[in-house]
mmCIF file of C-alpha atoms in Angstrom:
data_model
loop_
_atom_site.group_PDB
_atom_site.id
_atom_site.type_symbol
_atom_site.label_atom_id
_atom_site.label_comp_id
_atom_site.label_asym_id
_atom_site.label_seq_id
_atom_site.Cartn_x
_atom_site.Cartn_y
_atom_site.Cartn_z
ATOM 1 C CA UNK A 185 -4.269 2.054 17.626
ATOM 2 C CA UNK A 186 -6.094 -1.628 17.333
ATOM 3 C CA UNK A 187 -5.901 -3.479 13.929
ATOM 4 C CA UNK A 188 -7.537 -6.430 12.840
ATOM 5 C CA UNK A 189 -5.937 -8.246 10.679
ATOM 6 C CA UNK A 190 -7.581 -11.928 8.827
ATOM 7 C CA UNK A 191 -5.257 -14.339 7.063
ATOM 8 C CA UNK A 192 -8.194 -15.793 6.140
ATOM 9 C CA UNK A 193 -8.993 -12.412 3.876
ATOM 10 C CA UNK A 194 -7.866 -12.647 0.294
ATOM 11 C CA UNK A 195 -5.952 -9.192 0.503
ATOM 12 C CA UNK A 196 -2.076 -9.479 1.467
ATOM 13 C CA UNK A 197 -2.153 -8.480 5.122
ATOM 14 C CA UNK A 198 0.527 -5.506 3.999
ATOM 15 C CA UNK A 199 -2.650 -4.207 2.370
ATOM 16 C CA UNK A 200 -4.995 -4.543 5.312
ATOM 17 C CA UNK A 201 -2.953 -2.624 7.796
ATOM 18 C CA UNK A 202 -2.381 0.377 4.855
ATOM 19 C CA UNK A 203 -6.255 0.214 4.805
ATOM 20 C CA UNK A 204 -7.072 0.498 8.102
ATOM 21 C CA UNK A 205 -4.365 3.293 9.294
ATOM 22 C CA UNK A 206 -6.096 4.910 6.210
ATOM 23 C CA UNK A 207 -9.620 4.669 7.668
ATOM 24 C CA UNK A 208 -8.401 5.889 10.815
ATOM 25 C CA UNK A 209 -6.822 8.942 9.206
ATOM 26 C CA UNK A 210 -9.771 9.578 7.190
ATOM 27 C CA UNK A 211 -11.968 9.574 10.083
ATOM 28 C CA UNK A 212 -9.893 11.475 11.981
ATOM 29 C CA UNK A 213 -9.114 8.720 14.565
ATOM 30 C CA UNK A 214 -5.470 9.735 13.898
ATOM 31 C CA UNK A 215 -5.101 13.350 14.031
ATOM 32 C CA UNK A 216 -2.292 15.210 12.308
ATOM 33 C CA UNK A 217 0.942 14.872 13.719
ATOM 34 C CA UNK A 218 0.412 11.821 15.961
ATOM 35 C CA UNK A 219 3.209 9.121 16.089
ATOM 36 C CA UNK A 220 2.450 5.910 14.647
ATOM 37 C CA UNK A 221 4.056 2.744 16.443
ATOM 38 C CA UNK A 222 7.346 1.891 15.051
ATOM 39 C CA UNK A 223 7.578 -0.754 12.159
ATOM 40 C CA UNK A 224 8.801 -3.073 14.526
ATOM 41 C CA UNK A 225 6.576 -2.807 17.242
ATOM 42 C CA UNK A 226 3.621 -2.860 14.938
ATOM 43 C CA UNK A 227 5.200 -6.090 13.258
ATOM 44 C CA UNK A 228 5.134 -7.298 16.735
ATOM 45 C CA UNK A 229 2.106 -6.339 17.892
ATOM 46 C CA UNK A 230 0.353 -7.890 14.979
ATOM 47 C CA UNK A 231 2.726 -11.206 14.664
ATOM 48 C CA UNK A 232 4.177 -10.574 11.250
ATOM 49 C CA UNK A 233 7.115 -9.496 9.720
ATOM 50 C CA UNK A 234 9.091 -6.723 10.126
ATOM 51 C CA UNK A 235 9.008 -6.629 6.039
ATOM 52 C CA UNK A 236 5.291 -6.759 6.255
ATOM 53 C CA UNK A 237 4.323 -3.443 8.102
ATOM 54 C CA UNK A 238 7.597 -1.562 6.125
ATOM 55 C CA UNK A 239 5.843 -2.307 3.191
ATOM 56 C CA UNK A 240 2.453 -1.129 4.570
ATOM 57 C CA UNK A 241 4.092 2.312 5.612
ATOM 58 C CA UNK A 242 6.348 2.831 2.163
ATOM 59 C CA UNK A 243 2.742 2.728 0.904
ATOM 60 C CA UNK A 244 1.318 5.102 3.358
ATOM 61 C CA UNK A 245 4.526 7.535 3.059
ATOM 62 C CA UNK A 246 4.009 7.392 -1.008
ATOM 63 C CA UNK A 247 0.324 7.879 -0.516
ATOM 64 C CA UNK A 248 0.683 11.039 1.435
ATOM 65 C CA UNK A 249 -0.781 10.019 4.392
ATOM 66 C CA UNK A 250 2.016 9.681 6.717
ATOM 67 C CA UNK A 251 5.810 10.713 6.914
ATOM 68 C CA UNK A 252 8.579 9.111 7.874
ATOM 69 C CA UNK A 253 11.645 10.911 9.960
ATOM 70 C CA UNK A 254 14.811 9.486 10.171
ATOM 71 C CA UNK A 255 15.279 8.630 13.601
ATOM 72 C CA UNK A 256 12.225 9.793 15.072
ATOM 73 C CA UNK A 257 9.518 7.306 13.724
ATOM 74 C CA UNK A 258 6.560 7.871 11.373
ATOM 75 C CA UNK A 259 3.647 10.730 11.873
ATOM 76 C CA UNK A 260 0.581 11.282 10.270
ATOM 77 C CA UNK A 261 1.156 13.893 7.819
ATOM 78 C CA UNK A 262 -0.357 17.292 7.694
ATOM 79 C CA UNK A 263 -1.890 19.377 5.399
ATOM 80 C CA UNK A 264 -4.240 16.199 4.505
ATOM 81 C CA UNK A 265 -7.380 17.873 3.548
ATOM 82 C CA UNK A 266 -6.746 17.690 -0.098
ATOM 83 C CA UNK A 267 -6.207 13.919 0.504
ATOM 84 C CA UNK A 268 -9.500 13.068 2.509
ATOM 85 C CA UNK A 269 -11.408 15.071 -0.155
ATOM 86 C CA UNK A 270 -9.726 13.101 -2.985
ATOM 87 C CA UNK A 271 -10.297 9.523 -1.090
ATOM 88 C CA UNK A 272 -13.861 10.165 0.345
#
């Protein structure tokens, strides 16, 4: 999973990575059920905070795209057809 993210763009970079895991859901990039990196590793991976890419996957989690479990990490959630229809 590759991310771009510009801190010369005017959107808060917490918003750029929700966008772009988005995209890649909607375009089936990320398929149902596929682990996403860990907040940390992603916060790493990226060079920001920690606080940065927990905020981008509370988002994500409240959006319905992805769900978190305790211990395991976060997945792409399923049963996201109703979603893609709504967002596209």
């Amino acid at each position: 999973m590759e991310l771009i993210i510009s801190n010369a763009s005017s959107k808060p970079i917490y918003e750029q990575i929700t966008g772009q895991i988005k995209a890649m859901i909607l375009s089936g990039e990320l398929a149902e059920g596929e682990q996403l990196p860990s907040i940390r590793a992603l916060a790493n991976s990226l060079r920001v905070s920690a606080i940065t890419t927990k905020r981008a996957y509370a988002d994500l989690e409240a959006d319905g795209f992805i769900e978190t479990v305790q211990g395991k990490g976060s997945f792409v959630s399923g049963g996201n057809a109703e979603l893609i229809r709504e967002e596209q």
